[in-house]
């Protein structure tokens, strides 16, 4: 997966976490300075993406539980949509992890 494709996946994960409708209840953390001029701190981007995926999964689980308990305000299509969003977000995260692991292994194989 090229760097452009990874950036697209990360952007989609951010959009997914923003459209999930769940607000972040964790206290705000101070922003860290980028490590290079004009760049993005990769650690922060990755951490926020993982938090977003976790949030989507928790929302889907909560909707599923409410539906199973007979909440009349939760419909089956809502549950299925939330579960599919959760599944897609997890799969995208898994693909990014695989690509990062492959890149790390390739770097480690390089001779200095």
PDB file of C-alpha atoms in Angstrom:
ATOM      1  CA  UNK A   1       0.000   0.000   0.000  1.00  0.00           C
ATOM      2  CA  UNK A   2       1.496   3.331  -0.985  1.00  0.00           C
ATOM      3  CA  UNK A   3       1.803   6.301   1.337  1.00  0.00           C
ATOM      4  CA  UNK A   4      -1.081   7.981  -0.527  1.00  0.00           C
ATOM      5  CA  UNK A   5      -3.347   4.982   0.079  1.00  0.00           C
ATOM      6  CA  UNK A   6      -2.425   4.902   3.770  1.00  0.00           C
ATOM      7  CA  UNK A   7      -3.237   8.611   4.026  1.00  0.00           C
ATOM      8  CA  UNK A   8      -6.609   7.947   2.363  1.00  0.00           C
ATOM      9  CA  UNK A   9      -7.390   5.164   4.847  1.00  0.00           C
ATOM     10  CA  UNK A  10      -6.429   7.380   7.785  1.00  0.00           C
ATOM     11  CA  UNK A  11      -8.594  10.200   6.403  1.00  0.00           C
ATOM     12  CA  UNK A  12     -11.542   7.830   6.028  1.00  0.00           C
ATOM     13  CA  UNK A  13     -11.040   6.612   9.584  1.00  0.00           C
ATOM     14  CA  UNK A  14     -11.083  10.218  10.831  1.00  0.00           C
ATOM     15  CA  UNK A  15     -14.261  10.949   8.872  1.00  0.00           C
ATOM     16  CA  UNK A  16     -15.875   7.792  10.191  1.00  0.00           C
ATOM     17  CA  UNK A  17     -15.087   8.734  13.769  1.00  0.00           C
ATOM     18  CA  UNK A  18     -16.463  12.253  13.219  1.00  0.00           C
ATOM     19  CA  UNK A  19     -19.713  11.004  11.669  1.00  0.00           C
ATOM     20  CA  UNK A  20     -20.322   8.390  14.348  1.00  0.00           C
ATOM     21  CA  UNK A  21     -22.195  10.949  16.450  1.00  0.00           C
ATOM     22  CA  UNK A  22     -20.408  10.019  19.679  1.00  0.00           C
ATOM     23  CA  UNK A  23     -18.508  12.812  21.342  1.00  0.00           C
ATOM     24  CA  UNK A  24     -15.147  12.233  22.953  1.00  0.00           C
ATOM     25  CA  UNK A  25     -15.540  12.221  26.730  1.00  0.00           C
ATOM     26  CA  UNK A  26     -11.834  12.081  27.483  1.00  0.00           C
ATOM     27  CA  UNK A  27     -10.094  15.220  28.710  1.00  0.00           C
ATOM     28  CA  UNK A  28      -8.270  17.217  26.094  1.00  0.00           C
ATOM     29  CA  UNK A  29      -4.557  16.616  25.898  1.00  0.00           C
ATOM     30  CA  UNK A  30      -2.133  19.360  24.983  1.00  0.00           C
ATOM     31  CA  UNK A  31      -1.089  19.251  21.363  1.00  0.00           C
ATOM     32  CA  UNK A  32       2.456  18.152  20.704  1.00  0.00           C
ATOM     33  CA  UNK A  33       4.771  19.961  18.375  1.00  0.00           C
ATOM     34  CA  UNK A  34       5.330  18.231  15.024  1.00  0.00           C
ATOM     35  CA  UNK A  35       8.721  16.556  14.886  1.00  0.00           C
ATOM     36  CA  UNK A  36       9.585  18.115  11.549  1.00  0.00           C
ATOM     37  CA  UNK A  37       8.620  21.432  10.009  1.00  0.00           C
ATOM     38  CA  UNK A  38       5.407  21.279   8.012  1.00  0.00           C
ATOM     39  CA  UNK A  39       4.813  17.647   8.941  1.00  0.00           C
ATOM     40  CA  UNK A  40       2.222  15.776  10.940  1.00  0.00           C
ATOM     41  CA  UNK A  41       3.065  13.928  14.135  1.00  0.00           C
ATOM     42  CA  UNK A  42       2.475  10.324  13.063  1.00  0.00           C
ATOM     43  CA  UNK A  43       2.032   9.064  16.599  1.00  0.00           C
ATOM     44  CA  UNK A  44      -0.811  11.498  17.294  1.00  0.00           C
ATOM     45  CA  UNK A  45      -2.545  10.693  14.012  1.00  0.00           C
ATOM     46  CA  UNK A  46      -2.315   6.971  14.654  1.00  0.00           C
ATOM     47  CA  UNK A  47      -3.459   7.300  18.268  1.00  0.00           C
ATOM     48  CA  UNK A  48      -6.461   9.426  17.334  1.00  0.00           C
ATOM     49  CA  UNK A  49      -7.385   7.025  14.542  1.00  0.00           C
ATOM     50  CA  UNK A  50      -7.295   4.083  16.941  1.00  0.00           C
ATOM     51  CA  UNK A  51      -9.407   5.990  19.442  1.00  0.00           C
ATOM     52  CA  UNK A  52     -11.912   6.711  16.684  1.00  0.00           C
ATOM     53  CA  UNK A  53     -12.124   3.045  15.698  1.00  0.00           C
ATOM     54  CA  UNK A  54     -12.579   2.076  19.345  1.00  0.00           C
ATOM     55  CA  UNK A  55     -15.325   4.652  19.700  1.00  0.00           C
ATOM     56  CA  UNK A  56     -17.171   3.314  16.645  1.00  0.00           C
ATOM     57  CA  UNK A  57     -16.910  -0.235  18.007  1.00  0.00           C
ATOM     58  CA  UNK A  58     -18.224   0.783  21.414  1.00  0.00           C
ATOM     59  CA  UNK A  59     -21.140   2.636  19.840  1.00  0.00           C
ATOM     60  CA  UNK A  60     -22.041  -0.395  17.720  1.00  0.00           C
ATOM     61  CA  UNK A  61     -21.893  -2.678  20.750  1.00  0.00           C
ATOM     62  CA  UNK A  62     -24.065  -0.302  22.757  1.00  0.00           C
ATOM     63  CA  UNK A  63     -26.660  -0.130  19.965  1.00  0.00           C
ATOM     64  CA  UNK A  64     -26.648  -3.908  19.666  1.00  0.00           C
ATOM     65  CA  UNK A  65     -27.180  -4.311  23.420  1.00  0.00           C
ATOM     66  CA  UNK A  66     -30.004  -1.767  23.439  1.00  0.00           C
ATOM     67  CA  UNK A  67     -31.690  -3.567  20.525  1.00  0.00           C
ATOM     68  CA  UNK A  68     -31.339  -6.942  22.231  1.00  0.00           C
ATOM     69  CA  UNK A  69     -32.882  -5.538  25.412  1.00  0.00           C
ATOM     70  CA  UNK A  70     -35.910  -4.344  23.434  1.00  0.00           C
ATOM     71  CA  UNK A  71     -35.291  -0.591  23.231  1.00  0.00           C
ATOM     72  CA  UNK A  72     -37.985   0.723  20.874  1.00  0.00           C
ATOM     73  CA  UNK A  73     -35.789   3.658  19.802  1.00  0.00           C
ATOM     74  CA  UNK A  74     -33.218   1.362  18.172  1.00  0.00           C
ATOM     75  CA  UNK A  75     -34.057  -0.376  14.918  1.00  0.00           C
ATOM     76  CA  UNK A  76     -32.380  -3.349  13.280  1.00  0.00           C
ATOM     77  CA  UNK A  77     -31.117  -1.263  10.314  1.00  0.00           C
ATOM     78  CA  UNK A  78     -29.407   1.126  12.762  1.00  0.00           C
ATOM     79  CA  UNK A  79     -27.697  -1.776  14.493  1.00  0.00           C
ATOM     80  CA  UNK A  80     -26.618  -3.384  11.225  1.00  0.00           C
ATOM     81  CA  UNK A  81     -25.261  -0.087   9.883  1.00  0.00           C
ATOM     82  CA  UNK A  82     -23.305   0.554  13.079  1.00  0.00           C
ATOM     83  CA  UNK A  83     -21.910  -2.989  13.081  1.00  0.00           C
ATOM     84  CA  UNK A  84     -20.840  -2.677   9.426  1.00  0.00           C
ATOM     85  CA  UNK A  85     -19.133   0.678  10.122  1.00  0.00           C
ATOM     86  CA  UNK A  86     -17.343  -0.945  13.029  1.00  0.00           C
ATOM     87  CA  UNK A  87     -16.242  -3.879  10.904  1.00  0.00           C
ATOM     88  CA  UNK A  88     -14.951  -1.654   8.092  1.00  0.00           C
ATOM     89  CA  UNK A  89     -13.072   0.583  10.523  1.00  0.00           C
ATOM     90  CA  UNK A  90     -11.443  -2.424  12.175  1.00  0.00           C
ATOM     91  CA  UNK A  91     -10.473  -3.960   8.839  1.00  0.00           C
ATOM     92  CA  UNK A  92      -8.939  -0.668   7.677  1.00  0.00           C
ATOM     93  CA  UNK A  93      -6.986  -0.439  10.927  1.00  0.00           C
ATOM     94  CA  UNK A  94      -5.794  -4.005  10.490  1.00  0.00           C
ATOM     95  CA  UNK A  95      -4.603  -3.248   6.939  1.00  0.00           C
ATOM     96  CA  UNK A  96      -2.696  -0.168   8.111  1.00  0.00           C
ATOM     97  CA  UNK A  97      -1.077  -2.237  10.874  1.00  0.00           C
ATOM     98  CA  UNK A  98      -0.055  -4.909   8.377  1.00  0.00           C
ATOM     99  CA  UNK A  99       1.495  -2.335   6.063  1.00  0.00           C
ATOM    100  CA  UNK A 100       3.365  -0.653   8.892  1.00  0.00           C
ATOM    101  CA  UNK A 101       4.682  -4.007  10.084  1.00  0.00           C
ATOM    102  CA  UNK A 102       5.836  -4.887   6.560  1.00  0.00           C
ATOM    103  CA  UNK A 103       7.578  -1.518   6.226  1.00  0.00           C
ATOM    104  CA  UNK A 104       9.296  -1.975   9.595  1.00  0.00           C
ATOM    105  CA  UNK A 105      10.484  -5.463   8.657  1.00  0.00           C
ATOM    106  CA  UNK A 106      11.790  -4.193   5.321  1.00  0.00           C
ATOM    107  CA  UNK A 107      13.721  -1.414   7.059  1.00  0.00           C
ATOM    108  CA  UNK A 108      15.190  -3.895   9.523  1.00  0.00           C
ATOM    109  CA  UNK A 109      16.426  -6.067   6.634  1.00  0.00           C
ATOM    110  CA  UNK A 110      18.331  -3.166   5.067  1.00  0.00           C
ATOM    111  CA  UNK A 111      22.088  -3.312   5.350  1.00  0.00           C
ATOM    112  CA  UNK A 112      23.777  -0.227   6.698  1.00  0.00           C
TER     113      UNK A 112
END
